Amino acid sequence: MGEFDLIARYFTRPVRRAALGVGDDCALLAPAPGMQLAVSSDMLVEGRHFFADVDPEALGHKALAVNLSDLGACGARPLAFTLALSLPRVDEPWLAGFSRGLLALADSHGCELVGGDTTQGPLNLCITVFGEVPAGQALLRSGARAGDDIYVSGTLGDARLALEALLGHQQIAPDLLAATRQRLERPTPRVALGLALRGVASSAMDLSDGLLGDLSHILQASRVGARIDTSLTSALMAHRNAVADPELLRQCTLAGGDDYELAFTAPPVQRAAVAAAAQASQTPVARIGVIEAEPGLRLVDGQGRPVENRYASFDHFG
Ligand code: ADP
Ligand code: MG
């Protein structure tokens, strides 16, 4: 099977929303009048972002999920995506599984594969997503203000627990590994929540590298600080009862990585609107702290006592 047969077989589908899909030199997108295009890329490299033996269907899901997560963080509606693929060899069962996972998630979000590139080389995937958002309404990192509440969607830390177990750093029971591994390998992009938070949240971002490190990007962009209650963040790990070590619980929830939840801020007058957005998008949302004028990130326990912050987030070159 050659390059073009491979593209035709696994990555060519009719398009409905895009003006032109796979097959020409460029795809053509037609955003509606008054809309801005939201564009984001994420690359997944074998050995860095996934294990060589990962289920290809899960990998296809995750490759697109992490990109849709960025659109969700901006409050953008998914339109289309491109796929740049470097493959060591043509492995048809692998390609079938990968494209199945990829396109199932794409279909569930109405996000069309419109083009890409395919080359031979080490396994490496890069997806670029395109979404649309009414001009001026994108959720940005720079809008947090002192006094705003800080929220996180869904759960935190379970993906990290699975990673620690897969790396051999933690011994966990097989059923717990199976459950947490779902969170690591099949994250749920919070697109519906992001859409519902337009006009409600003052800032937002998605969590890929760990809560505290990612939150510091909002704090820097908004030139503010924050106080986080670690008893509230610890409560967000779905499998927290399986973690006996409180230090490991904090590591997973505060600096876990791979959560793909949204962190966002909103002024207290928006509490009812945030609850309505959570309900409309069927996404749990929890308040974990407050934005303060004083720069820096302050951690406290459930009684308001300071907790030392030594939870660095993931940095490829750190
Ligand atoms: P070009 O030579 O103009 O770069 P290619 O020969 O690389 O185009 O690709 C042919 C067509 O197939 C293009 O429309 C391109 O967007 C599409 N394509 C290539 N690889 C992929 C892929 N992995 N997924 C989807 N579309 C792809
Ligand atoms: Mg060309």
mmCIF file of C-alpha atoms and ligand atoms in Angstrom:
data_model
loop_
_atom_site.group_PDB
_atom_site.id
_atom_site.type_symbol
_atom_site.label_atom_id
_atom_site.label_comp_id
_atom_site.label_asym_id
_atom_site.label_seq_id
_atom_site.Cartn_x
_atom_site.Cartn_y
_atom_site.Cartn_z
ATOM 1 C CA MET A 1 0.000 0.000 0.000
ATOM 2 C CA GLY A 2 1.426 3.373 -1.055
ATOM 3 C CA GLU A 3 1.106 6.788 0.510
ATOM 4 C CA PHE A 4 -1.901 7.856 -1.554
ATOM 5 C CA ASP A 5 -3.786 4.579 -1.074
ATOM 6 C CA LEU A 6 -3.192 4.924 2.631
ATOM 7 C CA ILE A 7 -4.592 8.464 2.673
ATOM 8 C CA ALA A 8 -7.559 7.434 0.538
ATOM 9 C CA ARG A 9 -8.320 4.416 2.664
ATOM 10 C CA TYR A 10 -7.958 5.741 6.198
ATOM 11 C CA PHE A 11 -8.084 9.516 6.080
ATOM 12 C CA THR A 12 -10.357 10.602 3.238
ATOM 13 C CA ARG A 13 -13.983 11.310 3.999
ATOM 14 C CA PRO A 14 -16.660 13.434 2.411
ATOM 15 C CA VAL A 15 -16.938 16.880 3.975
ATOM 16 C CA ARG A 16 -20.139 18.774 4.675
ATOM 17 C CA ARG A 17 -19.206 21.914 6.534
ATOM 18 C CA ALA A 18 -15.836 22.586 4.898
ATOM 19 C CA ALA A 19 -15.899 23.947 1.350
ATOM 20 C CA LEU A 20 -13.163 21.480 0.275
ATOM 21 C CA GLY A 21 -11.572 18.519 2.063
ATOM 22 C CA VAL A 22 -8.752 16.041 1.367
ATOM 23 C CA GLY A 23 -7.399 15.765 -2.185
ATOM 24 C CA ASP A 24 -6.245 19.166 -3.348
ATOM 25 C CA ASP A 25 -3.292 21.315 -2.387
ATOM 26 C CA CYS A 26 -5.311 23.155 0.241
ATOM 27 C CA ALA A 27 -8.536 22.523 2.082
ATOM 28 C CA LEU A 28 -11.034 25.378 2.099
ATOM 29 C CA LEU A 29 -12.947 26.479 5.170
ATOM 30 C CA ALA A 30 -15.794 28.961 5.180
ATOM 31 C CA PRO A 31 -16.276 30.463 8.636
ATOM 32 C CA ALA A 32 -19.658 32.141 9.098
ATOM 33 C CA PRO A 33 -19.815 35.944 8.890
ATOM 34 C CA GLY A 34 -18.849 37.644 12.161
ATOM 35 C CA MET A 35 -16.883 34.646 13.365
ATOM 36 C CA GLN A 36 -13.172 34.402 14.133
ATOM 37 C CA LEU A 37 -11.185 31.252 13.357
ATOM 38 C CA ALA A 38 -9.598 29.670 16.444
ATOM 39 C CA VAL A 39 -6.520 27.621 15.442
ATOM 40 C CA SER A 40 -4.378 25.318 17.580
ATOM 41 C CA SER A 41 -1.808 22.528 17.030
ATOM 42 C CA ASP A 42 -0.659 19.726 19.293
ATOM 43 C CA MET A 43 2.024 17.201 18.498
ATOM 44 C CA LEU A 44 2.241 13.718 20.011
ATOM 45 C CA VAL A 45 5.619 11.981 19.933
ATOM 46 C CA GLU A 46 6.170 8.299 20.700
ATOM 47 C CA GLY A 47 8.068 7.806 23.953
ATOM 48 C CA ARG A 48 7.296 11.365 25.009
ATOM 49 C CA HIS A 49 3.505 11.590 24.955
ATOM 50 C CA PHE A 50 2.553 7.948 24.568
ATOM 51 C CA PHE A 51 4.013 4.463 24.909
ATOM 52 C CA ALA A 52 4.904 2.557 21.730
ATOM 53 C CA ASP A 53 2.421 -0.202 22.574
ATOM 54 C CA VAL A 54 -0.567 2.055 23.310
ATOM 55 C CA ASP A 55 -3.890 0.939 21.834
ATOM 56 C CA PRO A 56 -4.004 2.730 18.435
ATOM 57 C CA GLU A 57 -7.719 3.471 18.791
ATOM 58 C CA ALA A 58 -7.081 5.249 22.105
ATOM 59 C CA LEU A 59 -4.170 7.105 20.515
ATOM 60 C CA GLY A 60 -6.382 8.316 17.669
ATOM 61 C CA HIS A 61 -8.905 9.532 20.230
ATOM 62 C CA LYS A 62 -6.302 11.277 22.344
ATOM 63 C CA ALA A 63 -4.511 12.958 19.445
ATOM 64 C CA LEU A 64 -7.701 14.789 18.524
ATOM 65 C CA ALA A 65 -8.998 15.147 22.104
ATOM 66 C CA VAL A 66 -6.021 17.220 23.240
ATOM 67 C CA ASN A 67 -6.590 19.565 20.300
ATOM 68 C CA LEU A 68 -10.351 19.837 20.862
ATOM 69 C CA SER A 69 -9.510 20.620 24.473
ATOM 70 C CA ASP A 70 -7.734 23.779 23.291
ATOM 71 C CA LEU A 71 -10.791 24.839 21.320
ATOM 72 C CA GLY A 72 -12.935 24.223 24.400
ATOM 73 C CA ALA A 73 -10.604 26.374 26.480
ATOM 74 C CA CYS A 74 -11.210 29.266 24.074
ATOM 75 C CA GLY A 75 -14.957 28.716 23.862
ATOM 76 C CA ALA A 76 -14.657 27.861 20.164
ATOM 77 C CA ARG A 77 -16.878 25.445 18.252
ATOM 78 C CA PRO A 78 -14.893 22.782 16.345
ATOM 79 C CA LEU A 79 -15.016 23.014 12.544
ATOM 80 C CA ALA A 80 -12.206 21.007 10.993
ATOM 81 C CA PHE A 81 -8.753 19.566 11.521
ATOM 82 C CA THR A 82 -5.662 18.481 9.641
ATOM 83 C CA LEU A 83 -3.468 15.486 10.462
ATOM 84 C CA ALA A 84 0.285 15.376 9.853
ATOM 85 C CA LEU A 85 1.499 11.831 10.359
ATOM 86 C CA SER A 86 4.939 10.311 10.374
ATOM 87 C CA LEU A 87 4.784 6.489 10.332
ATOM 88 C CA PRO A 88 7.628 3.950 10.510
ATOM 89 C CA ARG A 89 5.744 1.528 8.202
ATOM 90 C CA VAL A 90 2.293 0.802 6.819
ATOM 91 C CA ASP A 91 0.666 -1.268 9.549
ATOM 92 C CA GLU A 92 -2.935 -1.715 8.471
ATOM 93 C CA PRO A 93 -4.422 -3.008 11.747
ATOM 94 C CA TRP A 94 -2.732 -0.090 13.505
ATOM 95 C CA LEU A 95 -4.008 2.432 10.936
ATOM 96 C CA ALA A 96 -7.521 0.993 11.098
ATOM 97 C CA GLY A 97 -7.614 1.292 14.893
ATOM 98 C CA PHE A 98 -6.032 4.734 14.913
ATOM 99 C CA SER A 99 -8.382 6.174 12.302
ATOM 100 C CA ARG A 100 -11.401 4.579 14.017
ATOM 101 C CA GLY A 101 -10.611 6.277 17.348
ATOM 102 C CA LEU A 102 -9.737 9.544 15.643
ATOM 103 C CA LEU A 103 -12.786 9.765 13.409
ATOM 104 C CA ALA A 104 -15.264 8.593 16.060
ATOM 105 C CA LEU A 105 -14.305 11.536 18.259
ATOM 106 C CA ALA A 106 -14.259 13.831 15.217
ATOM 107 C CA ASP A 107 -17.798 12.785 14.298
ATOM 108 C CA SER A 108 -19.084 13.266 17.827
ATOM 109 C CA HIS A 109 -17.918 16.883 17.665
ATOM 110 C CA GLY A 110 -18.818 17.567 14.036
ATOM 111 C CA CYS A 111 -15.132 18.270 13.357
ATOM 112 C CA GLU A 112 -14.069 17.287 9.827
ATOM 113 C CA LEU A 113 -10.709 15.922 8.701
ATOM 114 C CA VAL A 114 -9.869 18.168 5.744
ATOM 115 C CA GLY A 115 -6.215 17.482 5.002
ATOM 116 C CA GLY A 116 -2.772 16.686 6.314
ATOM 117 C CA ASP A 117 0.544 15.191 5.397
ATOM 118 C CA THR A 118 1.886 11.645 5.511
ATOM 119 C CA THR A 119 5.548 10.707 5.579
ATOM 120 C CA GLN A 120 7.712 7.777 6.585
ATOM 121 C CA GLY A 121 9.683 8.235 9.815
ATOM 122 C CA PRO A 122 9.478 7.790 13.591
ATOM 123 C CA LEU A 123 5.883 7.634 14.866
ATOM 124 C CA ASN A 124 4.778 11.211 15.382
ATOM 125 C CA LEU A 125 1.377 12.862 15.011
ATOM 126 C CA CYS A 126 0.514 16.502 14.701
ATOM 127 C CA ILE A 127 -3.053 17.726 14.509
ATOM 128 C CA THR A 128 -4.152 21.279 13.815
ATOM 129 C CA VAL A 129 -7.730 22.120 14.713
ATOM 130 C CA PHE A 130 -9.845 24.969 13.432
ATOM 131 C CA GLY A 131 -12.839 26.250 15.329
ATOM 132 C CA GLU A 132 -15.042 29.289 15.201
ATOM 133 C CA VAL A 133 -16.027 31.793 17.836
ATOM 134 C CA PRO A 134 -18.034 35.024 17.543
ATOM 135 C CA ALA A 135 -15.566 37.893 17.087
ATOM 136 C CA GLY A 136 -14.346 39.172 20.438
ATOM 137 C CA GLN A 137 -15.946 36.388 22.500
ATOM 138 C CA ALA A 138 -13.040 33.915 22.779
ATOM 139 C CA LEU A 139 -12.124 32.976 26.348
ATOM 140 C CA LEU A 140 -8.558 34.131 26.987
ATOM 141 C CA ARG A 141 -5.948 33.632 29.684
ATOM 142 C CA SER A 142 -5.637 37.341 30.278
ATOM 143 C CA GLY A 143 -9.066 38.217 31.701
ATOM 144 C CA ALA A 144 -8.811 37.117 35.380
ATOM 145 C CA ARG A 145 -9.397 39.898 37.936
ATOM 146 C CA ALA A 146 -8.812 40.096 41.717
ATOM 147 C CA GLY A 147 -11.858 38.709 43.519
ATOM 148 C CA ASP A 148 -12.788 36.259 40.733
ATOM 149 C CA ASP A 149 -13.552 32.682 41.740
ATOM 150 C CA ILE A 150 -11.306 29.947 40.310
ATOM 151 C CA TYR A 151 -12.941 26.781 38.998
ATOM 152 C CA VAL A 152 -11.877 23.430 37.577
ATOM 153 C CA SER A 153 -14.049 21.036 35.560
ATOM 154 C CA GLY A 154 -14.313 17.286 36.045
ATOM 155 C CA THR A 155 -11.608 15.367 37.871
ATOM 156 C CA LEU A 156 -7.906 15.905 38.536
ATOM 157 C CA GLY A 157 -4.987 13.560 39.037
ATOM 158 C CA ASP A 158 -6.312 10.198 37.900
ATOM 159 C CA ALA A 159 -4.369 10.279 34.629
ATOM 160 C CA ARG A 160 -1.158 10.960 36.551
ATOM 161 C CA LEU A 161 -1.768 8.017 38.859
ATOM 162 C CA ALA A 162 -2.074 5.752 35.819
ATOM 163 C CA LEU A 163 1.141 7.172 34.376
ATOM 164 C CA GLU A 164 3.014 6.604 37.653
ATOM 165 C CA ALA A 165 1.811 2.992 37.641
ATOM 166 C CA LEU A 166 2.700 2.418 33.965
ATOM 167 C CA LEU A 167 6.177 3.838 34.600
ATOM 168 C CA GLY A 168 6.572 1.437 37.536
ATOM 169 C CA HIS A 169 6.753 4.229 40.106
ATOM 170 C CA GLN A 170 3.584 3.125 41.914
ATOM 171 C CA GLN A 171 2.044 -0.278 42.509
ATOM 172 C CA ILE A 172 -1.717 -0.142 42.055
ATOM 173 C CA ALA A 173 -4.420 -2.790 41.733
ATOM 174 C CA PRO A 174 -5.280 -3.921 38.168
ATOM 175 C CA ASP A 175 -8.849 -2.591 38.276
ATOM 176 C CA LEU A 176 -7.615 0.783 39.513
ATOM 177 C CA LEU A 177 -5.046 0.870 36.717
ATOM 178 C CA ALA A 178 -7.747 0.049 34.186
ATOM 179 C CA ALA A 179 -9.985 2.855 35.463
ATOM 180 C CA THR A 180 -7.309 5.550 35.729
ATOM 181 C CA ARG A 181 -5.796 4.521 32.419
ATOM 182 C CA GLN A 182 -9.051 5.505 30.741
ATOM 183 C CA ARG A 183 -8.457 9.051 31.991
ATOM 184 C CA LEU A 184 -4.874 9.033 30.709
ATOM 185 C CA GLU A 185 -5.578 7.517 27.316
ATOM 186 C CA ARG A 186 -9.104 8.728 26.531
ATOM 187 C CA PRO A 187 -9.501 12.247 27.898
ATOM 188 C CA THR A 188 -12.836 14.026 27.419
ATOM 189 C CA PRO A 189 -12.358 17.416 25.760
ATOM 190 C CA ARG A 190 -14.546 19.986 27.520
ATOM 191 C CA VAL A 191 -15.875 21.606 24.372
ATOM 192 C CA ALA A 192 -19.500 21.944 25.508
ATOM 193 C CA LEU A 193 -18.461 23.570 28.772
ATOM 194 C CA GLY A 194 -16.215 26.050 26.966
ATOM 195 C CA LEU A 195 -19.085 27.055 24.689
ATOM 196 C CA ALA A 196 -21.421 27.469 27.669
ATOM 197 C CA LEU A 197 -18.869 29.658 29.468
ATOM 198 C CA ARG A 198 -18.744 32.311 26.732
ATOM 199 C CA GLY A 199 -19.819 35.581 28.300
ATOM 200 C CA VAL A 200 -19.602 34.013 31.780
ATOM 201 C CA ALA A 201 -15.937 33.153 32.447
ATOM 202 C CA SER A 202 -13.395 35.979 32.701
ATOM 203 C CA SER A 203 -10.493 33.702 31.688
ATOM 204 C CA ALA A 204 -9.971 30.050 30.804
ATOM 205 C CA MET A 205 -7.382 27.504 29.739
ATOM 206 C CA ASP A 206 -7.125 23.745 29.506
ATOM 207 C CA LEU A 207 -4.997 21.664 31.853
ATOM 208 C CA SER A 208 -2.358 19.601 30.095
ATOM 209 C CA ASP A 209 0.781 20.003 32.212
ATOM 210 C CA GLY A 210 -0.624 20.139 35.757
ATOM 211 C CA LEU A 211 -3.034 22.486 37.543
ATOM 212 C CA LEU A 212 -0.626 24.805 39.335
ATOM 213 C CA GLY A 213 1.793 25.263 36.463
ATOM 214 C CA ASP A 214 -1.002 25.813 33.985
ATOM 215 C CA LEU A 215 -2.817 28.185 36.330
ATOM 216 C CA SER A 216 0.357 30.251 36.618
ATOM 217 C CA HIS A 217 -0.079 31.047 32.903
ATOM 218 C CA ILE A 218 -3.456 32.635 33.635
ATOM 219 C CA LEU A 219 -1.951 34.512 36.578
ATOM 220 C CA GLN A 220 0.896 35.856 34.468
ATOM 221 C CA ALA A 221 -1.269 36.780 31.512
ATOM 222 C CA SER A 222 -3.758 38.513 33.815
ATOM 223 C CA ARG A 223 -1.088 40.039 36.139
ATOM 224 C CA VAL A 224 -2.752 38.708 39.271
ATOM 225 C CA GLY A 225 -2.144 36.073 41.965
ATOM 226 C CA ALA A 226 -4.267 33.323 43.496
ATOM 227 C CA ARG A 227 -5.094 31.381 46.637
ATOM 228 C CA ILE A 228 -5.990 27.707 46.170
ATOM 229 C CA ASP A 229 -7.544 25.447 48.799
ATOM 230 C CA THR A 230 -5.764 22.081 48.451
ATOM 231 C CA SER A 231 -8.536 20.273 50.337
ATOM 232 C CA LEU A 232 -10.839 21.228 47.449
ATOM 233 C CA THR A 233 -8.395 20.164 44.729
ATOM 234 C CA SER A 234 -7.652 16.844 46.481
ATOM 235 C CA ALA A 235 -11.389 16.151 46.506
ATOM 236 C CA LEU A 236 -11.395 16.288 42.685
ATOM 237 C CA MET A 237 -9.459 13.072 42.174
ATOM 238 C CA ALA A 238 -11.983 10.369 41.305
ATOM 239 C CA HIS A 239 -9.860 7.585 42.791
ATOM 240 C CA ARG A 240 -8.501 9.545 45.758
ATOM 241 C CA ASN A 241 -9.609 6.844 48.198
ATOM 242 C CA ALA A 242 -7.138 4.472 46.583
ATOM 243 C CA VAL A 243 -4.258 6.855 47.345
ATOM 244 C CA ALA A 244 -3.077 6.440 50.935
ATOM 245 C CA ASP A 245 -0.177 8.883 50.695
ATOM 246 C CA PRO A 246 -1.423 12.513 51.017
ATOM 247 C CA GLU A 247 1.729 13.748 49.302
ATOM 248 C CA LEU A 248 1.036 11.564 46.255
ATOM 249 C CA LEU A 249 -2.549 12.831 46.224
ATOM 250 C CA ARG A 250 -1.319 16.428 46.071
ATOM 251 C CA GLN A 251 1.290 15.588 43.438
ATOM 252 C CA CYS A 252 -1.361 13.989 41.222
ATOM 253 C CA THR A 253 -3.998 16.701 41.625
ATOM 254 C CA LEU A 254 -1.786 19.823 41.700
ATOM 255 C CA ALA A 255 0.903 18.835 39.226
ATOM 256 C CA GLY A 256 -0.550 15.758 37.560
ATOM 257 C CA GLY A 257 -0.666 16.604 33.891
ATOM 258 C CA ASP A 258 -2.818 15.029 31.166
ATOM 259 C CA ASP A 259 -6.071 16.046 32.885
ATOM 260 C CA TYR A 260 -7.501 17.959 29.908
ATOM 261 C CA GLU A 261 -9.975 19.702 32.159
ATOM 262 C CA LEU A 262 -10.746 23.413 31.967
ATOM 263 C CA ALA A 263 -9.502 25.843 34.609
ATOM 264 C CA PHE A 264 -11.362 29.137 34.489
ATOM 265 C CA THR A 265 -12.248 32.204 36.491
ATOM 266 C CA ALA A 266 -15.469 34.168 36.862
ATOM 267 C CA PRO A 267 -16.564 36.995 39.140
ATOM 268 C CA PRO A 268 -18.757 35.926 42.099
ATOM 269 C CA VAL A 269 -21.836 37.553 40.496
ATOM 270 C CA GLN A 270 -21.593 34.832 37.841
ATOM 271 C CA ARG A 271 -21.902 31.880 40.256
ATOM 272 C CA ALA A 272 -25.424 31.018 39.143
ATOM 273 C CA ALA A 273 -24.391 31.393 35.479
ATOM 274 C CA VAL A 274 -21.395 29.076 36.017
ATOM 275 C CA ALA A 275 -23.689 26.498 37.625
ATOM 276 C CA ALA A 276 -26.060 26.827 34.667
ATOM 277 C CA ALA A 277 -23.174 26.372 32.193
ATOM 278 C CA ALA A 278 -22.052 23.250 34.066
ATOM 279 C CA GLN A 279 -25.559 21.868 33.966
ATOM 280 C CA ALA A 280 -26.169 22.762 30.314
ATOM 281 C CA SER A 281 -22.930 21.040 29.311
ATOM 282 C CA GLN A 282 -23.393 18.149 31.760
ATOM 283 C CA THR A 283 -19.914 18.820 33.122
ATOM 284 C CA PRO A 284 -19.142 18.914 36.829
ATOM 285 C CA VAL A 285 -17.442 22.122 37.922
ATOM 286 C CA ALA A 286 -15.871 22.903 41.309
ATOM 287 C CA ARG A 287 -14.675 26.132 42.909
ATOM 288 C CA ILE A 288 -11.104 25.725 44.198
ATOM 289 C CA GLY A 289 -9.898 29.207 45.113
ATOM 290 C CA VAL A 290 -9.872 32.892 44.442
ATOM 291 C CA ILE A 291 -7.899 35.370 42.355
ATOM 292 C CA GLU A 292 -5.968 37.940 44.413
ATOM 293 C CA ALA A 293 -4.255 41.175 43.443
ATOM 294 C CA GLU A 294 -0.933 40.129 44.977
ATOM 295 C CA PRO A 295 1.115 38.164 42.398
ATOM 296 C CA GLY A 296 2.056 34.551 43.145
ATOM 297 C CA LEU A 297 0.246 31.350 44.005
ATOM 298 C CA ARG A 298 -0.645 30.648 47.651
ATOM 299 C CA LEU A 299 -1.780 27.190 48.760
ATOM 300 C CA VAL A 300 -3.815 26.623 51.904
ATOM 301 C CA ASP A 301 -5.302 23.546 53.560
ATOM 302 C CA GLY A 302 -8.946 23.103 54.537
ATOM 303 C CA GLN A 303 -8.386 25.191 57.691
ATOM 304 C CA GLY A 304 -6.756 28.050 55.782
ATOM 305 C CA ARG A 305 -3.232 27.185 56.949
ATOM 306 C CA PRO A 306 -0.440 27.683 54.401
ATOM 307 C CA VAL A 307 0.762 24.641 52.433
ATOM 308 C CA GLU A 308 4.231 24.747 50.912
ATOM 309 C CA ASN A 309 4.084 24.869 47.102
ATOM 310 C CA ARG A 310 6.603 22.431 45.655
ATOM 311 C CA TYR A 311 4.470 21.088 42.874
ATOM 312 C CA ALA A 312 6.243 21.865 39.652
ATOM 313 C CA SER A 313 4.393 21.157 36.441
ATOM 314 C CA PHE A 314 5.696 19.366 33.403
ATOM 315 C CA ASP A 315 8.120 21.235 31.159
ATOM 316 C CA HIS A 316 9.722 19.529 28.127
ATOM 317 C CA PHE A 317 12.933 21.485 28.590
ATOM 318 C CA GLY A 318 12.690 22.148 32.328
HETATM 319 P P1 ADP B 1 0.954 18.057 -1.222
HETATM 320 O O1 ADP B 1 1.929 17.345 -2.089
HETATM 321 O O2 ADP B 1 0.231 19.170 -1.903
HETATM 322 O O3 ADP B 1 1.526 18.448 0.098
HETATM 323 P P2 ADP B 1 0.076 15.523 -0.438
HETATM 324 O O4 ADP B 1 0.441 14.725 -1.604
HETATM 325 O O5 ADP B 1 0.979 15.504 0.755
HETATM 326 O O6 ADP B 1 -0.194 17.010 -0.890
HETATM 327 O O7 ADP B 1 -1.364 15.088 0.075
HETATM 328 C C1 ADP B 1 -2.413 14.838 -0.829
HETATM 329 C C2 ADP B 1 -3.723 15.184 -0.203
HETATM 330 O O8 ADP B 1 -3.940 14.338 0.914
HETATM 331 C C3 ADP B 1 -3.776 16.621 0.347
HETATM 332 O O9 ADP B 1 -5.098 17.099 0.174
HETATM 333 C C4 ADP B 1 -3.493 16.444 1.817
HETATM 334 O O10 ADP B 1 -4.106 17.463 2.583
HETATM 335 C C5 ADP B 1 -4.105 15.078 2.078
HETATM 336 N N1 ADP B 1 -3.443 14.329 3.181
HETATM 337 C C6 ADP B 1 -2.178 13.892 3.239
HETATM 338 N N2 ADP B 1 -1.941 13.194 4.379
HETATM 339 C C7 ADP B 1 -3.101 13.207 5.058
HETATM 340 C C8 ADP B 1 -3.513 12.677 6.306
HETATM 341 N N3 ADP B 1 -2.677 12.003 7.108
HETATM 342 N N4 ADP B 1 -4.783 12.910 6.697
HETATM 343 C C9 ADP B 1 -5.619 13.623 5.910
HETATM 344 N N5 ADP B 1 -5.314 14.117 4.733
HETATM 345 C C10 ADP B 1 -4.061 13.924 4.291
HETATM 346 MG MG MG B 2 0.682 20.703 -2.977
#
